[in-house]
Structure formats: C-alpha cells, structure tokens
Amino acid sequence: MKSNLLSLIIGLSFVCFDIEAQNRADQQHLENPNSFSMILLGDPQGYTKYDINQPLFDLCTAWIADNIKNLNIRAVLCTGDLVEQNENIVRNRRMVNQTSKEMWTAASNAFSRLDNKVPYIIAPGNHDYGYVSAENGMTHFPEYINFERNSAWRDICVSNIPNRTGISSLENAAFEFDEPNWGKILIITSEFAPRDTVLYWAKDLVAKPKYKNHKVFFITHSFLRERTAERTNNEKYAIYPRNWGQDIWEKLIEPSENINFVICGHTGKPGEFEDNVAYRKDKNQKGKTVHQMMFNVQTIGGGWEGNGGDGWLRILEFMPDGKTIKVRTYSPLFGISPSTKHLAHRTGEFDQFSIVLAD
C-alpha cells in the first residue's frame, strides 16, 4: 500500500513538473532583468463582434496572464472599443454576428483572465457608447468593467469622476504606480471625446503637489490619425459635449508640465501595418517633450471583417535607467506555434523603437 502511494505521489510530481515546464515556442523575455513591462492592447472590437474571432482575444489575455512573472508585467493598457456596438440586438450579418450583450460578455470574459492578477486600464472608445457608435453618452462599460471585479485596482486607483450619465466609473480614472528605478507614475484614462469636465479634472489632478513630480501618461481613444500623426479634429459623431485630439492637446496636454506620454487608438484602415499606427512628439508650454503614440490593430488580419487583429500587441519595456521605454510589436497568435513563430515579431522602424522620457 505504501509503495503504491509513493508511486502515485511521484507520478503526480512529474505531472506538475510537466505543466510548469511547458515548452513555449517563442517565449518572450525582458531585455534587462531589472526592467518591468506594460502590455498595450489596440482596439479589440474586431475580436468581439464575431464569435469565431473571440478566442483570439482570449489568447491575447491568456498570454498576458501567463507572462506576468516572466515579463514583470505591472499593467495592461487598452485603447478602447471593446465592442462594435454598445446597445443593439439586431445583427447586421455583414459586419457582426453577435448582439451587443454577447460582445460585452466576450470582452469581459477575456479580461477576466487578468482579474486579481494585474490591473488593466482602459480608455473606452466611440463604439462603447450610444447604440451603434457614440450617438449619445450611454454605455454598458461600468456594468462589465466595474471596480469590484479586480482587486488589482484597489491599491492603485487614486481618483475618478462620474461618466456622462452620472455613474461613478473607471472610464475617467487615475492609477498610481511606484517603481524603484522610475519613481512614481500616474496613468489617467478618459472617456471617448472627453468633456471639458474630464479635461479640467485631469489638469487639476496632475498639478496637485502630490502628483506634480510624477511621470504622467494619458490614455484616450481618439487623439492621433494613422500615418500622418495629425491630431483628430471635427469628427462626425453626435456625442456632445466633446473634445477631439487637438482640443485635448490645447486644453490639457500642452499646458500640463508633467504629462510625458499620450496613448490612443481609434484611427486606422485596411492596408499596410503602418496604416494602423502613428507616433509624434512635441514640446509642451514648459518646453518638455510629450510623446504621442497611436496603436490600433482592428483591420490587421483581413480588414474590417477579418479576424480582428492577428493577435498583435505591444510590449512596453521600462528600462532600469528610469527614462527609456523600449517598444516591441508582438503577436502571441503567431508566437504560440513553432511553425509560425518567425512571423510573431514586427521589426520595422514604426514597430520597434525607443521612447526616452527626458526634458
């Protein structure tokens, strides 16, 4: 009996070892073991609007959860448009085969892989409001992405203000991180086309003595256009009151001396990969450089009605020098298999680059 029990224990130990030692086709690593990372997800609406695409978004968040320790992941950032339509039960089969509730459920389920493990910080997009696309300020975001679902937010969420319908929500919120080599970082999210109320809240927040010396990142959905990196302006959405990219720059980013980095999604079109990304840098009123980056993968992988983005995401590695962020563009979809891992890395100048947060 003892012999059989011993054999069972040994057998189980080998099973556990095999699980922990799964052979990864394309295991990613930090360039410097003293770095930490944040993962950037572009607009995932193309994953959630078709049931056949939804496992690709699950793969992305499962890959992130699997790499939290390996890549020292501190947060996941998302540019919004979690769904194609916020409130619709009539399926236009040419562009969706899911109701809005099914899309919100799919997005929620994908992010649930990160709950109680790592914070995910989302700036909702135009498709997350109204009926089809931001006809008004109604949104189901607070129902599905609510504060209580993820304990990773509890100690880092330091401020928020109500959304357009008066509900306390993570749509407009601020998150504080304290890293040994970087000091304190404040990440602020905003609703789509934020109201003046939101911009003034953010402006007052970053000017407070408590946050004045923080490195501040601002995430909003609409800010830059693809390729040209021109700021968005006068977009044709009915939601009101509102501010587009140029307004956000003039009212919040340029006057604030400690906003270092703006991240957005929203724009893009079928074509080359560079039709879905943008980057620029400008000086604020204090003469400090503000880096601005757009990343939106929804048309990669077959256009508007393709697979939703081929799994592309960005690994932002925060180097131990306290000022350099190294950007890599990577796809777990391709990286998961030995036969496709050679396709998992984009290395063009707009795919792989460094951002130096210096005056």
mmCIF file of N, CA, C and O in Angstrom, residues 216-291:
data_model
loop_
_atom_site.group_PDB
_atom_site.id
_atom_site.type_symbol
_atom_site.label_atom_id
_atom_site.label_comp_id
_atom_site.label_asym_id
_atom_site.label_seq_id
_atom_site.Cartn_x
_atom_site.Cartn_y
_atom_site.Cartn_z
ATOM 1 N N VAL A 216 3.541 61.235 -15.922
ATOM 2 C CA VAL A 216 2.112 61.078 -16.173
ATOM 3 C C VAL A 216 1.871 60.588 -17.592
ATOM 4 O O VAL A 216 2.387 61.152 -18.565
ATOM 5 N N PHE A 217 1.058 59.526 -17.713
ATOM 6 C CA PHE A 217 0.626 59.000 -19.001
ATOM 7 C C PHE A 217 -0.882 59.255 -19.109
ATOM 8 O O PHE A 217 -1.628 59.037 -18.147
ATOM 9 N N PHE A 218 -1.321 59.700 -20.274
ATOM 10 C CA PHE A 218 -2.745 59.952 -20.510
ATOM 11 C C PHE A 218 -3.200 59.040 -21.640
ATOM 12 O O PHE A 218 -2.612 59.037 -22.728
ATOM 13 N N ILE A 219 -4.260 58.255 -21.392
ATOM 14 C CA ILE A 219 -4.785 57.333 -22.402
ATOM 15 C C ILE A 219 -6.193 57.779 -22.780
ATOM 16 O O ILE A 219 -7.069 57.914 -21.919
ATOM 17 N N THR A 220 -6.403 58.005 -24.048
ATOM 18 C CA THR A 220 -7.719 58.364 -24.561
ATOM 19 C C THR A 220 -7.898 57.693 -25.912
ATOM 20 O O THR A 220 -6.919 57.294 -26.557
ATOM 21 N N HIS A 221 -9.130 57.556 -26.360
ATOM 22 C CA HIS A 221 -9.364 56.772 -27.572
ATOM 23 C C HIS A 221 -8.975 57.522 -28.846
ATOM 24 O O HIS A 221 -8.220 57.015 -29.676
ATOM 25 N N SER A 222 -9.493 58.718 -29.012
ATOM 26 C CA SER A 222 -9.264 59.490 -30.241
ATOM 27 C C SER A 222 -8.288 60.619 -29.974
ATOM 28 O O SER A 222 -8.607 61.555 -29.221
ATOM 29 N N PHE A 223 -7.118 60.571 -30.627
ATOM 30 C CA PHE A 223 -6.129 61.640 -30.441
ATOM 31 C C PHE A 223 -5.294 61.872 -31.697
ATOM 32 O O PHE A 223 -5.128 62.993 -32.139
ATOM 33 N N LEU A 224 -4.734 60.798 -32.291
ATOM 34 C CA LEU A 224 -3.920 60.920 -33.499
ATOM 35 C C LEU A 224 -4.546 60.158 -34.649
ATOM 36 O O LEU A 224 -5.218 59.136 -34.455
ATOM 37 N N ARG A 225 -4.264 60.617 -35.870
ATOM 38 C CA ARG A 225 -4.652 59.883 -37.061
ATOM 39 C C ARG A 225 -3.512 58.971 -37.511
ATOM 40 O O ARG A 225 -2.340 59.224 -37.227
ATOM 41 N N GLU A 226 -3.877 57.928 -38.227
ATOM 42 C CA GLU A 226 -2.882 56.971 -38.715
ATOM 43 C C GLU A 226 -1.907 57.627 -39.692
ATOM 44 O O GLU A 226 -2.253 58.589 -40.363
ATOM 45 N N ARG A 227 -0.703 57.100 -39.736
ATOM 46 C CA ARG A 227 0.379 57.518 -40.643
ATOM 47 C C ARG A 227 0.807 58.967 -40.424
ATOM 48 O O ARG A 227 1.925 59.228 -40.029
ATOM 49 N N THR A 228 -0.083 59.929 -40.667
ATOM 50 C CA THR A 228 0.308 61.336 -40.615
ATOM 51 C C THR A 228 0.571 61.820 -39.191
ATOM 52 O O THR A 228 1.293 62.799 -38.996
ATOM 53 N N ALA A 229 -0.037 61.157 -38.221
ATOM 54 C CA ALA A 229 0.036 61.551 -36.812
ATOM 55 C C ALA A 229 -0.569 62.932 -36.564
ATOM 56 O O ALA A 229 -0.280 63.572 -35.553
ATOM 57 N N GLU A 230 -1.418 63.397 -37.476
ATOM 58 C CA GLU A 230 -2.163 64.628 -37.216
ATOM 59 C C GLU A 230 -3.171 64.355 -36.104
ATOM 60 O O GLU A 230 -3.685 63.249 -35.979
ATOM 61 N N ARG A 231 -3.454 65.374 -35.320
ATOM 62 C CA ARG A 231 -4.418 65.185 -34.249
ATOM 63 C C ARG A 231 -5.838 65.195 -34.808
ATOM 64 O O ARG A 231 -6.147 65.938 -35.736
ATOM 65 N N THR A 232 -6.691 64.355 -34.242
ATOM 66 C CA THR A 232 -8.068 64.289 -34.699
ATOM 67 C C THR A 232 -8.778 65.614 -34.407
ATOM 68 O O THR A 232 -8.457 66.312 -33.442
ATOM 69 N N ASN A 233 -9.756 65.924 -35.262
ATOM 70 C CA ASN A 233 -10.469 67.196 -35.118
ATOM 71 C C ASN A 233 -11.784 67.121 -35.892
ATOM 72 O O ASN A 233 -11.845 66.529 -36.971
ATOM 73 N N ASN A 234 -12.846 67.654 -35.321
ATOM 74 C CA ASN A 234 -14.149 67.744 -36.005
ATOM 75 C C ASN A 234 -14.624 66.398 -36.543
ATOM 76 O O ASN A 234 -15.060 66.292 -37.694
ATOM 77 N N GLU A 235 -14.543 65.366 -35.723
ATOM 78 C CA GLU A 235 -15.054 64.059 -36.143
ATOM 79 C C GLU A 235 -16.584 64.072 -36.147
ATOM 80 O O GLU A 235 -17.215 64.809 -35.404
ATOM 81 N N LYS A 236 -17.151 63.225 -36.986
ATOM 82 C CA LYS A 236 -18.592 63.257 -37.211
ATOM 83 C C LYS A 236 -19.326 62.268 -36.300
ATOM 84 O O LYS A 236 -19.927 61.296 -36.746
ATOM 85 N N TYR A 237 -19.268 62.516 -34.986
ATOM 86 C CA TYR A 237 -20.014 61.729 -34.010
ATOM 87 C C TYR A 237 -20.957 62.672 -33.277
ATOM 88 O O TYR A 237 -20.615 63.822 -32.988
ATOM 89 N N ALA A 238 -22.145 62.182 -32.956
ATOM 90 C CA ALA A 238 -23.166 63.048 -32.362
ATOM 91 C C ALA A 238 -22.954 63.289 -30.873
ATOM 92 O O ALA A 238 -23.546 64.212 -30.312
ATOM 93 N N ILE A 239 -22.144 62.495 -30.218
ATOM 94 C CA ILE A 239 -21.943 62.631 -28.773
ATOM 95 C C ILE A 239 -21.514 64.061 -28.435
ATOM 96 O O ILE A 239 -20.707 64.669 -29.143
ATOM 97 N N TYR A 240 -22.098 64.592 -27.348
ATOM 98 C CA TYR A 240 -21.841 66.001 -27.009
ATOM 99 C C TYR A 240 -22.147 66.202 -25.535
ATOM 100 O O TYR A 240 -23.054 65.564 -25.011
ATOM 101 N N PRO A 241 -21.404 67.066 -24.830
ATOM 102 C CA PRO A 241 -20.222 67.838 -25.251
ATOM 103 C C PRO A 241 -19.025 66.933 -25.477
ATOM 104 O O PRO A 241 -18.990 65.806 -24.998
ATOM 105 N N ARG A 242 -18.003 67.455 -26.153
ATOM 106 C CA ARG A 242 -16.898 66.596 -26.585
ATOM 107 C C ARG A 242 -15.652 67.414 -26.865
ATOM 108 O O ARG A 242 -15.717 68.626 -27.085
ATOM 109 N N ASN A 243 -14.521 66.724 -26.888
ATOM 110 C CA ASN A 243 -13.245 67.299 -27.308
ATOM 111 C C ASN A 243 -12.508 66.257 -28.135
ATOM 112 O O ASN A 243 -12.420 65.085 -27.751
ATOM 113 N N TRP A 244 -11.966 66.693 -29.279
ATOM 114 C CA TRP A 244 -11.166 65.798 -30.126
ATOM 115 C C TRP A 244 -9.689 65.951 -29.787
ATOM 116 O O TRP A 244 -9.324 66.707 -28.879
ATOM 117 N N GLY A 245 -8.826 65.286 -30.531
ATOM 118 C CA GLY A 245 -7.409 65.267 -30.211
ATOM 119 C C GLY A 245 -6.775 66.633 -30.087
ATOM 120 O O GLY A 245 -6.022 66.907 -29.143
ATOM 121 N N GLN A 246 -7.059 67.520 -31.034
ATOM 122 C CA GLN A 246 -6.468 68.858 -30.996
ATOM 123 C C GLN A 246 -6.939 69.638 -29.775
ATOM 124 O O GLN A 246 -6.159 70.360 -29.136
ATOM 125 N N ASP A 247 -8.211 69.473 -29.434
ATOM 126 C CA ASP A 247 -8.757 70.136 -28.242
ATOM 127 C C ASP A 247 -8.080 69.609 -26.974
ATOM 128 O O ASP A 247 -7.744 70.382 -26.067
ATOM 129 N N ILE A 248 -7.902 68.292 -26.922
ATOM 130 C CA ILE A 248 -7.270 67.674 -25.748
ATOM 131 C C ILE A 248 -5.846 68.195 -25.590
ATOM 132 O O ILE A 248 -5.393 68.481 -24.475
ATOM 133 N N TRP A 249 -5.146 68.321 -26.711
ATOM 134 C CA TRP A 249 -3.783 68.853 -26.657
ATOM 135 C C TRP A 249 -3.780 70.276 -26.098
ATOM 136 O O TRP A 249 -3.006 70.594 -25.191
ATOM 137 N N GLU A 250 -4.643 71.122 -26.615
ATOM 138 C CA GLU A 250 -4.637 72.534 -26.238
ATOM 139 C C GLU A 250 -5.143 72.772 -24.816
ATOM 140 O O GLU A 250 -4.641 73.651 -24.105
ATOM 141 N N LYS A 251 -6.114 71.979 -24.377
ATOM 142 C CA LYS A 251 -6.721 72.221 -23.068
ATOM 143 C C LYS A 251 -6.033 71.472 -21.927
ATOM 144 O O LYS A 251 -6.101 71.921 -20.775
ATOM 145 N N LEU A 252 -5.421 70.330 -22.219
ATOM 146 C CA LEU A 252 -4.851 69.504 -21.149
ATOM 147 C C LEU A 252 -3.373 69.217 -21.318
ATOM 148 O O LEU A 252 -2.576 69.492 -20.415
ATOM 149 N N ILE A 253 -2.977 68.657 -22.454
ATOM 150 C CA ILE A 253 -1.616 68.125 -22.592
ATOM 151 C C ILE A 253 -0.578 69.249 -22.651
ATOM 152 O O ILE A 253 0.395 69.250 -21.884
ATOM 153 N N GLU A 254 -0.770 70.189 -23.533
ATOM 154 C CA GLU A 254 0.223 71.257 -23.708
ATOM 155 C C GLU A 254 0.400 72.119 -22.457
ATOM 156 O O GLU A 254 1.532 72.453 -22.088
ATOM 157 N N PRO A 255 -0.656 72.493 -21.741
ATOM 158 C CA PRO A 255 -0.467 73.340 -20.562
ATOM 159 C C PRO A 255 0.101 72.608 -19.343
ATOM 160 O O PRO A 255 0.567 73.257 -18.401
ATOM 161 N N SER A 256 0.030 71.261 -19.334
ATOM 162 C CA SER A 256 0.475 70.491 -18.163
ATOM 163 C C SER A 256 1.949 70.156 -18.300
ATOM 164 O O SER A 256 2.379 69.592 -19.309
ATOM 165 N N GLU A 257 2.737 70.464 -17.287
ATOM 166 C CA GLU A 257 4.179 70.295 -17.419
ATOM 167 C C GLU A 257 4.662 68.875 -17.167
ATOM 168 O O GLU A 257 5.809 68.555 -17.485
ATOM 169 N N ASN A 258 3.823 67.979 -16.647
ATOM 170 C CA ASN A 258 4.309 66.650 -16.296
ATOM 171 C C ASN A 258 3.604 65.512 -17.019
ATOM 172 O O ASN A 258 3.767 64.345 -16.655
ATOM 173 N N ILE A 259 2.810 65.799 -18.063
ATOM 174 C CA ILE A 259 2.264 64.721 -18.897
ATOM 175 C C ILE A 259 3.320 64.391 -19.949
ATOM 176 O O ILE A 259 3.616 65.192 -20.823
ATOM 177 N N ASN A 260 3.891 63.200 -19.837
ATOM 178 C CA ASN A 260 5.009 62.792 -20.682
ATOM 179 C C ASN A 260 4.599 61.997 -21.918
ATOM 180 O O ASN A 260 5.317 61.972 -22.917
ATOM 181 N N PHE A 261 3.456 61.308 -21.837
ATOM 182 C CA PHE A 261 3.159 60.284 -22.829
ATOM 183 C C PHE A 261 1.642 60.219 -23.020
ATOM 184 O O PHE A 261 0.885 60.143 -22.053
ATOM 185 N N VAL A 262 1.194 60.275 -24.284
ATOM 186 C CA VAL A 262 -0.216 60.109 -24.626
ATOM 187 C C VAL A 262 -0.344 58.864 -25.499
ATOM 188 O O VAL A 262 0.408 58.688 -26.466
ATOM 189 N N ILE A 263 -1.303 58.003 -25.165
ATOM 190 C CA ILE A 263 -1.538 56.768 -25.912
ATOM 191 C C ILE A 263 -2.978 56.759 -26.392
ATOM 192 O O ILE A 263 -3.904 57.078 -25.633
ATOM 193 N N CYS A 264 -3.203 56.381 -27.647
ATOM 194 C CA CYS A 264 -4.555 56.354 -28.203
ATOM 195 C C CYS A 264 -4.698 55.205 -29.190
ATOM 196 O O CYS A 264 -3.725 54.517 -29.523
ATOM 197 N N GLY A 265 -5.905 55.027 -29.686
ATOM 198 C CA GLY A 265 -6.215 54.050 -30.738
ATOM 199 C C GLY A 265 -7.087 54.727 -31.777
ATOM 200 O O GLY A 265 -6.762 55.769 -32.297
ATOM 201 N N HIS A 266 -8.236 54.084 -32.095
ATOM 202 C CA HIS A 266 -9.340 54.689 -32.861
ATOM 203 C C HIS A 266 -9.146 54.707 -34.372
ATOM 204 O O HIS A 266 -9.963 54.166 -35.107
ATOM 205 N N THR A 267 -8.108 55.355 -34.872
ATOM 206 C CA THR A 267 -7.991 55.524 -36.324
ATOM 207 C C THR A 267 -7.242 54.348 -36.949
ATOM 208 O O THR A 267 -6.607 53.550 -36.268
ATOM 209 N N GLY A 268 -7.313 54.262 -38.264
ATOM 210 C CA GLY A 268 -6.669 53.177 -38.988
ATOM 211 C C GLY A 268 -7.528 52.761 -40.161
ATOM 212 O O GLY A 268 -8.684 53.174 -40.292
ATOM 213 N N LYS A 269 -6.962 51.934 -41.030
ATOM 214 C CA LYS A 269 -7.696 51.477 -42.200
ATOM 215 C C LYS A 269 -7.021 50.226 -42.748
ATOM 216 O O LYS A 269 -5.842 49.955 -42.467
ATOM 217 N N PRO A 270 -7.749 49.441 -43.538
ATOM 218 C CA PRO A 270 -7.125 48.273 -44.160
ATOM 219 C C PRO A 270 -5.985 48.696 -45.074
ATOM 220 O O PRO A 270 -6.030 49.746 -45.709
ATOM 221 N N GLY A 271 -4.969 47.895 -45.104
ATOM 222 C CA GLY A 271 -3.805 48.207 -45.930
ATOM 223 C C GLY A 271 -2.546 47.686 -45.284
ATOM 224 O O GLY A 271 -2.508 46.558 -44.802
ATOM 225 N N GLU A 272 -1.519 48.508 -45.255
ATOM 226 C CA GLU A 272 -0.260 48.128 -44.633
ATOM 227 C C GLU A 272 -0.358 48.294 -43.116
ATOM 228 O O GLU A 272 -1.220 49.006 -42.599
ATOM 229 N N PHE A 273 0.574 47.650 -42.410
ATOM 230 C CA PHE A 273 0.559 47.757 -40.957
ATOM 231 C C PHE A 273 0.688 49.212 -40.516
ATOM 232 O O PHE A 273 0.042 49.651 -39.555
ATOM 233 N N GLU A 274 1.486 49.982 -41.243
ATOM 234 C CA GLU A 274 1.697 51.376 -40.862
ATOM 235 C C GLU A 274 0.466 52.244 -41.070
ATOM 236 O O GLU A 274 0.449 53.413 -40.654
ATOM 237 N N ASP A 275 -0.590 51.690 -41.690
ATOM 238 C CA ASP A 275 -1.852 52.407 -41.788
ATOM 239 C C ASP A 275 -2.652 52.339 -40.491
ATOM 240 O O ASP A 275 -3.773 52.861 -40.416
ATOM 241 N N ASN A 276 -2.105 51.696 -39.478
ATOM 242 C CA ASN A 276 -2.814 51.495 -38.222
ATOM 243 C C ASN A 276 -2.011 51.937 -37.002
ATOM 244 O O ASN A 276 -2.373 51.610 -35.867
ATOM 245 N N VAL A 277 -0.939 52.663 -37.236
ATOM 246 C CA VAL A 277 -0.108 53.159 -36.140
ATOM 247 C C VAL A 277 0.327 54.594 -36.446
ATOM 248 O O VAL A 277 0.265 55.046 -37.587
ATOM 249 N N ALA A 278 0.753 55.298 -35.421
ATOM 250 C CA ALA A 278 1.287 56.652 -35.604
ATOM 251 C C ALA A 278 2.104 57.023 -34.379
ATOM 252 O O ALA A 278 1.914 56.459 -33.295
ATOM 253 N N TYR A 279 2.999 57.992 -34.571
ATOM 254 C CA TYR A 279 3.822 58.470 -33.456
ATOM 255 C C TYR A 279 4.294 59.888 -33.772
ATOM 256 O O TYR A 279 4.605 60.211 -34.919
ATOM 257 N N ARG A 280 4.308 60.727 -32.759
ATOM 258 C CA ARG A 280 4.882 62.065 -32.897
ATOM 259 C C ARG A 280 5.328 62.531 -31.513
ATOM 260 O O ARG A 280 4.945 61.954 -30.488
ATOM 261 N N LYS A 281 6.127 63.585 -31.493
ATOM 262 C CA LYS A 281 6.476 64.210 -30.225
ATOM 263 C C LYS A 281 6.510 65.715 -30.414
ATOM 264 O O LYS A 281 6.893 66.223 -31.470
ATOM 265 N N ASP A 282 6.078 66.418 -29.384
ATOM 266 C CA ASP A 282 6.002 67.882 -29.410
ATOM 267 C C ASP A 282 6.386 68.413 -28.042
ATOM 268 O O ASP A 282 6.353 67.689 -27.038
ATOM 269 N N LYS A 283 6.711 69.688 -28.002
ATOM 270 C CA LYS A 283 7.028 70.343 -26.744
ATOM 271 C C LYS A 283 5.753 70.922 -26.115
ATOM 272 O O LYS A 283 4.910 71.476 -26.809
ATOM 273 N N ASN A 284 5.645 70.803 -24.790
ATOM 274 C CA ASN A 284 4.542 71.462 -24.105
ATOM 275 C C ASN A 284 4.913 72.911 -23.792
ATOM 276 O O ASN A 284 5.980 73.389 -24.215
ATOM 277 N N GLN A 285 4.080 73.596 -23.045
ATOM 278 C CA GLN A 285 4.329 75.012 -22.792
ATOM 279 C C GLN A 285 5.571 75.253 -21.940
ATOM 280 O O GLN A 285 6.125 76.357 -21.952
ATOM 281 N N LYS A 286 6.014 74.232 -21.226
ATOM 282 C CA LYS A 286 7.229 74.348 -20.417
ATOM 283 C C LYS A 286 8.474 73.889 -21.173
ATOM 284 O O LYS A 286 9.568 73.832 -20.627
ATOM 285 N N GLY A 287 8.301 73.547 -22.460
ATOM 286 C CA GLY A 287 9.432 73.125 -23.279
ATOM 287 C C GLY A 287 9.824 71.678 -23.100
ATOM 288 O O GLY A 287 10.879 71.246 -23.579
ATOM 289 N N LYS A 288 8.969 70.882 -22.431
ATOM 290 C CA LYS A 288 9.271 69.470 -22.218
ATOM 291 C C LYS A 288 8.629 68.629 -23.314
ATOM 292 O O LYS A 288 7.535 68.944 -23.801
ATOM 293 N N THR A 289 9.298 67.553 -23.682
ATOM 294 C CA THR A 289 8.818 66.704 -24.772
ATOM 295 C C THR A 289 7.663 65.828 -24.325
ATOM 296 O O THR A 289 7.726 65.181 -23.270
ATOM 297 N N VAL A 290 6.609 65.793 -25.142
ATOM 298 C CA VAL A 290 5.475 64.906 -24.918
ATOM 299 C C VAL A 290 5.434 63.901 -26.071
ATOM 300 O O VAL A 290 5.320 64.285 -27.239
ATOM 301 N N HIS A 291 5.548 62.624 -25.750
ATOM 302 C CA HIS A 291 5.482 61.557 -26.748
ATOM 303 C C HIS A 291 4.026 61.150 -26.933
ATOM 304 O O HIS A 291 3.266 61.037 -25.965
#
